[in-house]
Amino acid sequence: MGFRVVAKDDVTLIEVGGQLIVGNRQLLKEQVLEQLERGDRKFIVDFSKTDYIDSSGLGVLVTLSKKIREHGGQLSLVSLSEDLRTLFELTKLDTLFIFSD
C-alpha cells in the first residue's frame, strides 16, 4: 500500500497504508513538502491502516515535523495502534508530536 494525500480547507490529511519504511519514506516526504510549498500548514497523518514503521520512517516524520514547524505549521498523528504508540514512547518521540485519537 502507499499514501493518500487529501487537502481540504485548511487541513492536509495523509493516510499511511501498510508500512512506512525505507522503501517508501521518500515518497511521503515529497508529497508533504509539496503541500507545504503550496501553503498548507496543518497536517494530520492517519495511521489507522499502518502495520509497521521502521527507523527511517520515524526519521522522516521527525524531519517533516521540523520543516512544518519552521513554516509555522503543525503535524498531528492520529489513529495509532497500541504497538505504534508504544514505539513512539520507547523512542521518546512522543514528546515531539501531537497525538489525537
mmCIF file with all atom_site columns, N, CA and C in Angstrom, residues 5-80:
data_model
loop_
_atom_site.group_PDB
_atom_site.id
_atom_site.type_symbol
_atom_site.label_atom_id
_atom_site.label_alt_id
_atom_site.label_comp_id
_atom_site.label_asym_id
_atom_site.label_entity_id
_atom_site.label_seq_id
_atom_site.pdbx_PDB_ins_code
_atom_site.Cartn_x
_atom_site.Cartn_y
_atom_site.Cartn_z
_atom_site.occupancy
_atom_site.B_iso_or_equiv
_atom_site.pdbx_formal_charge
_atom_site.auth_seq_id
_atom_site.auth_comp_id
_atom_site.auth_asym_id
_atom_site.auth_atom_id
_atom_site.pdbx_PDB_model_num
ATOM 1   N N  . VAL A 1 5  ? -3.039 11.439 -0.024 1.00 0.00 ? 5  VAL A N  1
ATOM 2   C CA . VAL A 1 5  ? -2.991 12.805 0.486  1.00 0.00 ? 5  VAL A CA 1
ATOM 3   C C  . VAL A 1 5  ? -4.250 13.528 0.038  1.00 0.00 ? 5  VAL A C  1
ATOM 4   N N  . VAL A 1 6  ? -4.983 14.051 1.012  1.00 0.00 ? 6  VAL A N  1
ATOM 5   C CA . VAL A 1 6  ? -6.218 14.773 0.730  1.00 0.00 ? 6  VAL A CA 1
ATOM 6   C C  . VAL A 1 6  ? -6.137 16.137 1.405  1.00 0.00 ? 6  VAL A C  1
ATOM 7   N N  . ALA A 1 7  ? -6.145 17.192 0.599  1.00 0.00 ? 7  ALA A N  1
ATOM 8   C CA . ALA A 1 7  ? -6.133 18.555 1.135  1.00 0.00 ? 7  ALA A CA 1
ATOM 9   C C  . ALA A 1 7  ? -7.549 19.104 1.069  1.00 0.00 ? 7  ALA A C  1
ATOM 10  N N  . LYS A 1 8  ? -8.071 19.495 2.223  1.00 0.00 ? 8  LYS A N  1
ATOM 11  C CA . LYS A 1 8  ? -9.421 20.048 2.274  1.00 0.00 ? 8  LYS A CA 1
ATOM 12  C C  . LYS A 1 8  ? -9.437 21.202 3.261  1.00 0.00 ? 8  LYS A C  1
ATOM 13  N N  . ASP A 1 9  ? -9.952 22.324 2.779  1.00 0.00 ? 9  ASP A N  1
ATOM 14  C CA . ASP A 1 9  ? -9.985 23.541 3.578  1.00 0.00 ? 9  ASP A CA 1
ATOM 15  C C  . ASP A 1 9  ? -8.566 23.862 4.039  1.00 0.00 ? 9  ASP A C  1
ATOM 16  N N  . ASP A 1 10 ? -8.349 23.913 5.345  1.00 0.00 ? 10 ASP A N  1
ATOM 17  C CA . ASP A 1 10 ? -7.016 24.277 5.837  1.00 0.00 ? 10 ASP A CA 1
ATOM 18  C C  . ASP A 1 10 ? -6.251 23.087 6.407  1.00 0.00 ? 10 ASP A C  1
ATOM 19  N N  . VAL A 1 11 ? -6.699 21.865 6.106  1.00 0.00 ? 11 VAL A N  1
ATOM 20  C CA . VAL A 1 11 ? -6.068 20.662 6.659  1.00 0.00 ? 11 VAL A CA 1
ATOM 21  C C  . VAL A 1 11 ? -5.657 19.721 5.533  1.00 0.00 ? 11 VAL A C  1
ATOM 22  N N  . THR A 1 12 ? -4.449 19.175 5.659  1.00 0.00 ? 12 THR A N  1
ATOM 23  C CA . THR A 1 12 ? -3.991 18.138 4.739  1.00 0.00 ? 12 THR A CA 1
ATOM 24  C C  . THR A 1 12 ? -3.937 16.825 5.508  1.00 0.00 ? 12 THR A C  1
ATOM 25  N N  . LEU A 1 13 ? -4.717 15.853 5.054  1.00 0.00 ? 13 LEU A N  1
ATOM 26  C CA . LEU A 1 13 ? -4.760 14.536 5.674  1.00 0.00 ? 13 LEU A CA 1
ATOM 27  C C  . LEU A 1 13 ? -3.905 13.582 4.852  1.00 0.00 ? 13 LEU A C  1
ATOM 28  N N  . ILE A 1 14 ? -2.985 12.895 5.532  1.00 0.00 ? 14 ILE A N  1
ATOM 29  C CA . ILE A 1 14 ? -2.134 11.905 4.884  1.00 0.00 ? 14 ILE A CA 1
ATOM 30  C C  . ILE A 1 14 ? -2.458 10.545 5.491  1.00 0.00 ? 14 ILE A C  1
ATOM 31  N N  . GLU A 1 15 ? -2.970 9.643  4.674  1.00 0.00 ? 15 GLU A N  1
ATOM 32  C CA . GLU A 1 15 ? -3.261 8.290  5.127  1.00 0.00 ? 15 GLU A CA 1
ATOM 33  C C  . GLU A 1 15 ? -2.095 7.394  4.741  1.00 0.00 ? 15 GLU A C  1
ATOM 34  N N  . VAL A 1 16 ? -1.530 6.722  5.732  1.00 0.00 ? 16 VAL A N  1
ATOM 35  C CA . VAL A 1 16 ? -0.398 5.820  5.507  1.00 0.00 ? 16 VAL A CA 1
ATOM 36  C C  . VAL A 1 16 ? -0.923 4.394  5.541  1.00 0.00 ? 16 VAL A C  1
ATOM 37  N N  . GLY A 1 17 ? -0.845 3.709  4.401  1.00 0.00 ? 17 GLY A N  1
ATOM 38  C CA . GLY A 1 17 ? -1.323 2.338  4.320  1.00 0.00 ? 17 GLY A CA 1
ATOM 39  C C  . GLY A 1 17 ? -0.174 1.348  4.349  1.00 0.00 ? 17 GLY A C  1
ATOM 40  N N  . GLY A 1 18 ? -0.325 0.297  5.134  1.00 0.00 ? 18 GLY A N  1
ATOM 41  C CA . GLY A 1 18 ? 0.698  -0.753 5.172  1.00 0.00 ? 18 GLY A CA 1
ATOM 42  C C  . GLY A 1 18 ? 1.869  -0.397 6.059  1.00 0.00 ? 18 GLY A C  1
ATOM 43  N N  . GLN A 1 19 ? 2.978  -0.034 5.443  1.00 0.00 ? 19 GLN A N  1
ATOM 44  C CA . GLN A 1 19 ? 4.211  0.219  6.186  1.00 0.00 ? 19 GLN A CA 1
ATOM 45  C C  . GLN A 1 19 ? 4.818  1.559  5.787  1.00 0.00 ? 19 GLN A C  1
ATOM 46  N N  . LEU A 1 20 ? 5.484  2.176  6.747  1.00 0.00 ? 20 LEU A N  1
ATOM 47  C CA . LEU A 1 20 ? 6.290  3.367  6.480  1.00 0.00 ? 20 LEU A CA 1
ATOM 48  C C  . LEU A 1 20 ? 7.735  2.941  6.711  1.00 0.00 ? 20 LEU A C  1
ATOM 49  N N  . ILE A 1 21 ? 8.433  2.678  5.604  1.00 0.00 ? 21 ILE A N  1
ATOM 50  C CA . ILE A 1 21 ? 9.765  2.078  5.681  1.00 0.00 ? 21 ILE A CA 1
ATOM 51  C C  . ILE A 1 21 ? 10.717 2.786  4.717  1.00 0.00 ? 21 ILE A C  1
ATOM 52  N N  . VAL A 1 22 ? 11.962 2.343  4.727  1.00 0.00 ? 22 VAL A N  1
ATOM 53  C CA . VAL A 1 22 ? 12.999 2.950  3.894  1.00 0.00 ? 22 VAL A CA 1
ATOM 54  C C  . VAL A 1 22 ? 12.598 2.994  2.423  1.00 0.00 ? 22 VAL A C  1
ATOM 55  N N  . GLY A 1 23 ? 11.852 2.025  1.961  1.00 0.00 ? 23 GLY A N  1
ATOM 56  C CA . GLY A 1 23 ? 11.488 1.963  0.552  1.00 0.00 ? 23 GLY A CA 1
ATOM 57  C C  . GLY A 1 23 ? 10.442 2.963  0.102  1.00 0.00 ? 23 GLY A C  1
ATOM 58  N N  . ASN A 1 24 ? 9.699  3.548  1.037  1.00 0.00 ? 24 ASN A N  1
ATOM 59  C CA . ASN A 1 24 ? 8.648  4.481  0.628  1.00 0.00 ? 24 ASN A CA 1
ATOM 60  C C  . ASN A 1 24 ? 8.656  5.813  1.376  1.00 0.00 ? 24 ASN A C  1
ATOM 61  N N  . ARG A 1 25 ? 9.575  5.983  2.289  1.00 0.00 ? 25 ARG A N  1
ATOM 62  C CA . ARG A 1 25 ? 9.595  7.209  3.090  1.00 0.00 ? 25 ARG A CA 1
ATOM 63  C C  . ARG A 1 25 ? 9.816  8.452  2.245  1.00 0.00 ? 25 ARG A C  1
ATOM 64  N N  . GLN A 1 26 ? 10.615 8.333  1.190  1.00 0.00 ? 26 GLN A N  1
ATOM 65  C CA . GLN A 1 26 ? 10.915 9.491  0.348  1.00 0.00 ? 26 GLN A CA 1
ATOM 66  C C  . GLN A 1 26 ? 9.656  9.999  -0.356 1.00 0.00 ? 26 GLN A C  1
ATOM 67  N N  . LEU A 1 27 ? 8.799  9.088  -0.762 1.00 0.00 ? 27 LEU A N  1
ATOM 68  C CA . LEU A 1 27 ? 7.540  9.479  -1.403 1.00 0.00 ? 27 LEU A CA 1
ATOM 69  C C  . LEU A 1 27 ? 6.672  10.281 -0.435 1.00 0.00 ? 27 LEU A C  1
ATOM 70  N N  . LEU A 1 28 ? 6.584  9.825  0.801  1.00 0.00 ? 28 LEU A N  1
ATOM 71  C CA . LEU A 1 28 ? 5.820  10.566 1.806  1.00 0.00 ? 28 LEU A CA 1
ATOM 72  C C  . LEU A 1 28 ? 6.405  11.957 1.993  1.00 0.00 ? 28 LEU A C  1
ATOM 73  N N  . LYS A 1 29 ? 7.716  12.024 2.124  1.00 0.00 ? 29 LYS A N  1
ATOM 74  C CA . LYS A 1 29 ? 8.388  13.307 2.320  1.00 0.00 ? 29 LYS A CA 1
ATOM 75  C C  . LYS A 1 29 ? 8.094  14.256 1.162  1.00 0.00 ? 29 LYS A C  1
ATOM 76  N N  . GLU A 1 30 ? 8.211  13.759 -0.050 1.00 0.00 ? 30 GLU A N  1
ATOM 77  C CA . GLU A 1 30 ? 7.971  14.601 -1.226 1.00 0.00 ? 30 GLU A CA 1
ATOM 78  C C  . GLU A 1 30 ? 6.539  15.115 -1.266 1.00 0.00 ? 30 GLU A C  1
ATOM 79  N N  . GLN A 1 31 ? 5.582  14.249 -0.954 1.00 0.00 ? 31 GLN A N  1
ATOM 80  C CA . GLN A 1 31 ? 4.180  14.653 -1.002 1.00 0.00 ? 31 GLN A CA 1
ATOM 81  C C  . GLN A 1 31 ? 3.859  15.712 0.050  1.00 0.00 ? 31 GLN A C  1
ATOM 82  N N  . VAL A 1 32 ? 4.390  15.538 1.250  1.00 0.00 ? 32 VAL A N  1
ATOM 83  C CA . VAL A 1 32 ? 4.128  16.513 2.310  1.00 0.00 ? 32 VAL A CA 1
ATOM 84  C C  . VAL A 1 32 ? 4.818  17.837 2.006  1.00 0.00 ? 32 VAL A C  1
ATOM 85  N N  . LEU A 1 33 ? 6.068  17.790 1.557  1.00 0.00 ? 33 LEU A N  1
ATOM 86  C CA . LEU A 1 33 ? 6.779  19.034 1.241  1.00 0.00 ? 33 LEU A CA 1
ATOM 87  C C  . LEU A 1 33 ? 6.116  19.782 0.089  1.00 0.00 ? 33 LEU A C  1
ATOM 88  N N  . GLU A 1 34 ? 5.543  19.046 -0.852 1.00 0.00 ? 34 GLU A N  1
ATOM 89  C CA . GLU A 1 34 ? 4.811  19.682 -1.949 1.00 0.00 ? 34 GLU A CA 1
ATOM 90  C C  . GLU A 1 34 ? 3.606  20.460 -1.409 1.00 0.00 ? 34 GLU A C  1
ATOM 91  N N  . GLN A 1 35 ? 2.883  19.865 -0.488 1.00 0.00 ? 35 GLN A N  1
ATOM 92  C CA . GLN A 1 35 ? 1.737  20.553 0.116  1.00 0.00 ? 35 GLN A CA 1
ATOM 93  C C  . GLN A 1 35 ? 2.198  21.749 0.951  1.00 0.00 ? 35 GLN A C  1
ATOM 94  N N  . LEU A 1 36 ? 3.330  21.609 1.616  1.00 0.00 ? 36 LEU A N  1
ATOM 95  C CA . LEU A 1 36 ? 3.885  22.711 2.406  1.00 0.00 ? 36 LEU A CA 1
ATOM 96  C C  . LEU A 1 36 ? 4.246  23.883 1.498  1.00 0.00 ? 36 LEU A C  1
ATOM 97  N N  . GLU A 1 37 ? 4.823  23.583 0.347  1.00 0.00 ? 37 GLU A N  1
ATOM 98  C CA . GLU A 1 37 ? 5.171  24.622 -0.625 1.00 0.00 ? 37 GLU A CA 1
ATOM 99  C C  . GLU A 1 37 ? 3.927  25.329 -1.164 1.00 0.00 ? 37 GLU A C  1
ATOM 100 N N  . ARG A 1 38 ? 2.823  24.613 -1.224 1.00 0.00 ? 38 ARG A N  1
ATOM 101 C CA . ARG A 1 38 ? 1.563  25.200 -1.697 1.00 0.00 ? 38 ARG A CA 1
ATOM 102 C C  . ARG A 1 38 ? 0.912  26.092 -0.648 1.00 0.00 ? 38 ARG A C  1
ATOM 103 N N  . GLY A 1 39 ? 1.470  26.076 0.560  1.00 0.00 ? 39 GLY A N  1
ATOM 104 C CA . GLY A 1 39 ? 0.935  26.934 1.610  1.00 0.00 ? 39 GLY A CA 1
ATOM 105 C C  . GLY A 1 39 ? 0.181  26.218 2.705  1.00 0.00 ? 39 GLY A C  1
ATOM 106 N N  . ASP A 1 40 ? 0.051  24.904 2.606  1.00 0.00 ? 40 ASP A N  1
ATOM 107 C CA . ASP A 1 40 ? -0.624 24.157 3.667  1.00 0.00 ? 40 ASP A CA 1
ATOM 108 C C  . ASP A 1 40 ? 0.223  24.204 4.934  1.00 0.00 ? 40 ASP A C  1
ATOM 109 N N  . ARG A 1 41 ? -0.442 24.322 6.082  1.00 0.00 ? 41 ARG A N  1
ATOM 110 C CA . ARG A 1 41 ? 0.281  24.418 7.343  1.00 0.00 ? 41 ARG A CA 1
ATOM 111 C C  . ARG A 1 41 ? -0.202 23.435 8.405  1.00 0.00 ? 41 ARG A C  1
ATOM 112 N N  . LYS A 1 42 ? -1.361 22.866 8.222  1.00 0.00 ? 42 LYS A N  1
ATOM 113 C CA . LYS A 1 42 ? -1.897 21.929 9.205  1.00 0.00 ? 42 LYS A CA 1
ATOM 114 C C  . LYS A 1 42 ? -1.972 20.543 8.570  1.00 0.00 ? 42 LYS A C  1
ATOM 115 N N  . PHE A 1 43 ? -1.202 19.614 9.126  1.00 0.00 ? 43 PHE A N  1
ATOM 116 C CA . PHE A 1 43 ? -1.102 18.264 8.583  1.00 0.00 ? 43 PHE A CA 1
ATOM 117 C C  . PHE A 1 43 ? -1.528 17.242 9.633  1.00 0.00 ? 43 PHE A C  1
ATOM 118 N N  . ILE A 1 44 ? -2.303 16.275 9.189  1.00 0.00 ? 44 ILE A N  1
ATOM 119 C CA . ILE A 1 44 ? -2.707 15.164 10.045 1.00 0.00 ? 44 ILE A CA 1
ATOM 120 C C  . ILE A 1 44 ? -2.298 13.875 9.340  1.00 0.00 ? 44 ILE A C  1
ATOM 121 N N  . VAL A 1 45 ? -1.523 13.047 10.036 1.00 0.00 ? 45 VAL A N  1
ATOM 122 C CA . VAL A 1 45 ? -1.118 11.755 9.485  1.00 0.00 ? 45 VAL A CA 1
ATOM 123 C C  . VAL A 1 45 ? -1.957 10.678 10.161 1.00 0.00 ? 45 VAL A C  1
ATOM 124 N N  . ASP A 1 46 ? -2.710 9.956  9.351  1.00 0.00 ? 46 ASP A N  1
ATOM 125 C CA . ASP A 1 46 ? -3.611 8.909  9.830  1.00 0.00 ? 46 ASP A CA 1
ATOM 126 C C  . ASP A 1 46 ? -2.918 7.552  9.702  1.00 0.00 ? 46 ASP A C  1
ATOM 127 N N  . PHE A 1 47 ? -2.710 6.907  10.852 1.00 0.00 ? 47 PHE A N  1
ATOM 128 C CA . PHE A 1 47 ? -2.031 5.612  10.888 1.00 0.00 ? 47 PHE A CA 1
ATOM 129 C C  . PHE A 1 47 ? -3.002 4.449  11.109 1.00 0.00 ? 47 PHE A C  1
ATOM 130 N N  . SER A 1 48 ? -4.286 4.653  10.853 1.00 0.00 ? 48 SER A N  1
ATOM 131 C CA . SER A 1 48 ? -5.269 3.593  11.113 1.00 0.00 ? 48 SER A CA 1
ATOM 132 C C  . SER A 1 48 ? -5.045 2.356  10.243 1.00 0.00 ? 48 SER A C  1
ATOM 133 N N  . LYS A 1 49 ? -4.390 2.519  9.108  1.00 0.00 ? 49 LYS A N  1
ATOM 134 C CA . LYS A 1 49 ? -4.136 1.388  8.203  1.00 0.00 ? 49 LYS A CA 1
ATOM 135 C C  . LYS A 1 49 ? -2.648 1.040  8.130  1.00 0.00 ? 49 LYS A C  1
ATOM 136 N N  . THR A 1 50 ? -1.887 1.460  9.138  1.00 0.00 ? 50 THR A N  1
ATOM 137 C CA . THR A 1 50 ? -0.439 1.250  9.144  1.00 0.00 ? 50 THR A CA 1
ATOM 138 C C  . THR A 1 50 ? -0.084 0.088  10.059 1.00 0.00 ? 50 THR A C  1
ATOM 139 N N  . ASP A 1 51 ? 0.708  -0.841 9.536  1.00 0.00 ? 51 ASP A N  1
ATOM 140 C CA . ASP A 1 51 ? 1.120  -2.012 10.300 1.00 0.00 ? 51 ASP A CA 1
ATOM 141 C C  . ASP A 1 51 ? 2.493  -1.860 10.945 1.00 0.00 ? 51 ASP A C  1
ATOM 142 N N  . TYR A 1 52 ? 3.371  -1.097 10.299 1.00 0.00 ? 52 TYR A N  1
ATOM 143 C CA . TYR A 1 52 ? 4.773  -1.100 10.721 1.00 0.00 ? 52 TYR A CA 1
ATOM 144 C C  . TYR A 1 52 ? 5.452  0.197  10.307 1.00 0.00 ? 52 TYR A C  1
ATOM 145 N N  . ILE A 1 53 ? 6.317  0.700  11.185 1.00 0.00 ? 53 ILE A N  1
ATOM 146 C CA . ILE A 1 53 ? 7.162  1.853  10.877 1.00 0.00 ? 53 ILE A CA 1
ATOM 147 C C  . ILE A 1 53 ? 8.585  1.482  11.272 1.00 0.00 ? 53 ILE A C  1
ATOM 148 N N  . ASP A 1 54 ? 9.540  1.611  10.339 1.00 0.00 ? 54 ASP A N  1
ATOM 149 C CA . ASP A 1 54 ? 10.935 1.336  10.692 1.00 0.00 ? 54 ASP A CA 1
ATOM 150 C C  . ASP A 1 54 ? 11.627 2.640  11.093 1.00 0.00 ? 54 ASP A C  1
ATOM 151 N N  . SER A 1 55 ? 12.912 2.550  11.410 1.00 0.00 ? 55 SER A N  1
ATOM 152 C CA . SER A 1 55 ? 13.641 3.723  11.902 1.00 0.00 ? 55 SER A CA 1
ATOM 153 C C  . SER A 1 55 ? 13.710 4.835  10.864 1.00 0.00 ? 55 SER A C  1
ATOM 154 N N  . SER A 1 56 ? 13.782 4.488  9.592  1.00 0.00 ? 56 SER A N  1
ATOM 155 C CA . SER A 1 56 ? 13.814 5.532  8.567  1.00 0.00 ? 56 SER A CA 1
ATOM 156 C C  . SER A 1 56 ? 12.447 6.209  8.454  1.00 0.00 ? 56 SER A C  1
ATOM 157 N N  . GLY A 1 57 ? 11.388 5.465  8.696  1.00 0.00 ? 57 GLY A N  1
ATOM 158 C CA . GLY A 1 57 ? 10.052 6.050  8.726  1.00 0.00 ? 57 GLY A CA 1
ATOM 159 C C  . GLY A 1 57 ? 9.908  7.028  9.874  1.00 0.00 ? 57 GLY A C  1
ATOM 160 N N  . LEU A 1 58 ? 10.428 6.649  11.044 1.00 0.00 ? 58 LEU A N  1
ATOM 161 C CA . LEU A 1 58 ? 10.420 7.573  12.180 1.00 0.00 ? 58 LEU A CA 1
ATOM 162 C C  . LEU A 1 58 ? 11.234 8.817  11.855 1.00 0.00 ? 58 LEU A C  1
ATOM 163 N N  . GLY A 1 59 ? 12.378 8.597  11.210 1.00 0.00 ? 59 GLY A N  1
ATOM 164 C CA . GLY A 1 59 ? 13.252 9.718  10.857 1.00 0.00 ? 59 GLY A CA 1
ATOM 165 C C  . GLY A 1 59 ? 12.588 10.709 9.926  1.00 0.00 ? 59 GLY A C  1
ATOM 166 N N  . VAL A 1 60 ? 11.843 10.216 8.941  1.00 0.00 ? 60 VAL A N  1
ATOM 167 C CA . VAL A 1 60 ? 11.183 11.132 8.013  1.00 0.00 ? 60 VAL A CA 1
ATOM 168 C C  . VAL A 1 60 ? 10.068 11.896 8.725  1.00 0.00 ? 60 VAL A C  1
ATOM 169 N N  . LEU A 1 61 ? 9.403  11.282 9.677  1.00 0.00 ? 61 LEU A N  1
ATOM 170 C CA . LEU A 1 61 ? 8.381  12.000 10.442 1.00 0.00 ? 61 LEU A CA 1
ATOM 171 C C  . LEU A 1 61 ? 9.002  13.120 11.272 1.00 0.00 ? 61 LEU A C  1
ATOM 172 N N  . VAL A 1 62 ? 10.159 12.853 11.863 1.00 0.00 ? 62 VAL A N  1
ATOM 173 C CA . VAL A 1 62 ? 10.868 13.888 12.622 1.00 0.00 ? 62 VAL A CA 1
ATOM 174 C C  . VAL A 1 62 ? 11.272 15.034 11.699 1.00 0.00 ? 62 VAL A C  1
ATOM 175 N N  . THR A 1 63 ? 11.831 14.704 10.544 1.00 0.00 ? 63 THR A N  1
ATOM 176 C CA . THR A 1 63 ? 12.237 15.721 9.569  1.00 0.00 ? 63 THR A CA 1
ATOM 177 C C  . THR A 1 63 ? 11.050 16.563 9.127  1.00 0.00 ? 63 THR A C  1
ATOM 178 N N  . LEU A 1 64 ? 9.951  15.911 8.808  1.00 0.00 ? 64 LEU A N  1
ATOM 179 C CA . LEU A 1 64 ? 8.763  16.640 8.357  1.00 0.00 ? 64 LEU A CA 1
ATOM 180 C C  . LEU A 1 64 ? 8.197  17.522 9.463  1.00 0.00 ? 64 LEU A C  1
ATOM 181 N N  . SER A 1 65 ? 8.186  17.020 10.679 1.00 0.00 ? 65 SER A N  1
ATOM 182 C CA . SER A 1 65 ? 7.697  17.817 11.800 1.00 0.00 ? 65 SER A CA 1
ATOM 183 C C  . SER A 1 65 ? 8.515  19.095 11.950 1.00 0.00 ? 65 SER A C  1
ATOM 184 N N  . LYS A 1 66 ? 9.823  18.958 11.848 1.00 0.00 ? 66 LYS A N  1
ATOM 185 C CA . LYS A 1 66 ? 10.709 20.121 11.966 1.00 0.00 ? 66 LYS A CA 1
ATOM 186 C C  . LYS A 1 66 ? 10.450 21.121 10.836 1.00 0.00 ? 66 LYS A C  1
ATOM 187 N N  . LYS A 1 67 ? 10.366 20.634 9.607  1.00 0.00 ? 67 LYS A N  1
ATOM 188 C CA . LYS A 1 67 ? 10.125 21.515 8.449  1.00 0.00 ? 67 LYS A CA 1
ATOM 189 C C  . LYS A 1 67 ? 8.792  22.242 8.577  1.00 0.00 ? 67 LYS A C  1
ATOM 190 N N  . ILE A 1 68 ? 7.776  21.505 8.966  1.00 0.00 ? 68 ILE A N  1
ATOM 191 C CA . ILE A 1 68 ? 6.442  22.094 9.096  1.00 0.00 ? 68 ILE A CA 1
ATOM 192 C C  . ILE A 1 68 ? 6.438  23.160 10.187 1.00 0.00 ? 68 ILE A C  1
ATOM 193 N N  . ARG A 1 69 ? 7.075  22.882 11.320 1.00 0.00 ? 69 ARG A N  1
ATOM 194 C CA . ARG A 1 69 ? 7.155  23.884 12.402 1.00 0.00 ? 69 ARG A CA 1
ATOM 195 C C  . ARG A 1 69 ? 7.929  25.112 11.959 1.00 0.00 ? 69 ARG A C  1
ATOM 196 N N  . GLU A 1 70 ? 8.992  24.921 11.170 1.00 0.00 ? 70 GLU A N  1
ATOM 197 C CA . GLU A 1 70 ? 9.770  26.062 10.667 1.00 0.00 ? 70 GLU A CA 1
ATOM 198 C C  . GLU A 1 70 ? 8.919  26.994 9.814  1.00 0.00 ? 70 GLU A C  1
ATOM 199 N N  . HIS A 1 71 ? 7.871  26.445 9.203  1.00 0.00 ? 71 HIS A N  1
ATOM 200 C CA . HIS A 1 71 ? 6.965  27.239 8.374  1.00 0.00 ? 71 HIS A CA 1
ATOM 201 C C  . HIS A 1 71 ? 5.710  27.664 9.142  1.00 0.00 ? 71 HIS A C  1
ATOM 202 N N  . GLY A 1 72 ? 5.748  27.515 10.464 1.00 0.00 ? 72 GLY A N  1
ATOM 203 C CA . GLY A 1 72 ? 4.623  27.933 11.289 1.00 0.00 ? 72 GLY A CA 1
ATOM 204 C C  . GLY A 1 72 ? 3.457  26.971 11.291 1.00 0.00 ? 72 GLY A C  1
ATOM 205 N N  . GLY A 1 73 ? 3.708  25.726 10.914 1.00 0.00 ? 73 GLY A N  1
ATOM 206 C CA . GLY A 1 73 ? 2.639  24.745 10.829 1.00 0.00 ? 73 GLY A CA 1
ATOM 207 C C  . GLY A 1 73 ? 2.644  23.745 11.965 1.00 0.00 ? 73 GLY A C  1
ATOM 208 N N  . GLN A 1 74 ? 1.796  22.745 11.810 1.00 0.00 ? 74 GLN A N  1
ATOM 209 C CA . GLN A 1 74 ? 1.613  21.731 12.841 1.00 0.00 ? 74 GLN A CA 1
ATOM 210 C C  . GLN A 1 74 ? 1.408  20.365 12.195 1.00 0.00 ? 74 GLN A C  1
ATOM 211 N N  . LEU A 1 75 ? 2.032  19.351 12.776 1.00 0.00 ? 75 LEU A N  1
ATOM 212 C CA . LEU A 1 75 ? 1.880  17.968 12.323 1.00 0.00 ? 75 LEU A CA 1
ATOM 213 C C  . LEU A 1 75 ? 1.295  17.152 13.468 1.00 0.00 ? 75 LEU A C  1
ATOM 214 N N  . SER A 1 76 ? 0.138  16.556 13.233 1.00 0.00 ? 76 SER A N  1
ATOM 215 C CA . SER A 1 76 ? -0.516 15.715 14.234 1.00 0.00 ? 76 SER A CA 1
ATOM 216 C C  . SER A 1 76 ? -0.573 14.282 13.729 1.00 0.00 ? 76 SER A C  1
ATOM 217 N N  . LEU A 1 77 ? -0.479 13.338 14.661 1.00 0.00 ? 77 LEU A N  1
ATOM 218 C CA . LEU A 1 77 ? -0.556 11.917 14.340 1.00 0.00 ? 77 LEU A CA 1
ATOM 219 C C  . LEU A 1 77 ? -1.830 11.357 14.959 1.00 0.00 ? 77 LEU A C  1
ATOM 220 N N  . VAL A 1 78 ? -2.603 10.613 14.169 1.00 0.00 ? 78 VAL A N  1
ATOM 221 C CA . VAL A 1 78 ? -3.867 10.076 14.669 1.00 0.00 ? 78 VAL A CA 1
ATOM 222 C C  . VAL A 1 78 ? -3.993 8.589  14.366 1.00 0.00 ? 78 VAL A C  1
ATOM 223 N N  . SER A 1 79 ? -4.829 7.944  15.165 1.00 0.00 ? 79 SER A N  1
ATOM 224 C CA . SER A 1 79 ? -5.227 6.541  14.963 1.00 0.00 ? 79 SER A CA 1
ATOM 225 C C  . SER A 1 79 ? -4.054 5.568  14.960 1.00 0.00 ? 79 SER A C  1
ATOM 226 N N  . LEU A 1 80 ? -3.136 5.748  15.902 1.00 0.00 ? 80 LEU A N  1
ATOM 227 C CA . LEU A 1 80 ? -2.021 4.813  16.029 1.00 0.00 ? 80 LEU A CA 1
ATOM 228 C C  . LEU A 1 80 ? -2.473 3.579  16.797 1.00 0.00 ? 80 LEU A C  1
#
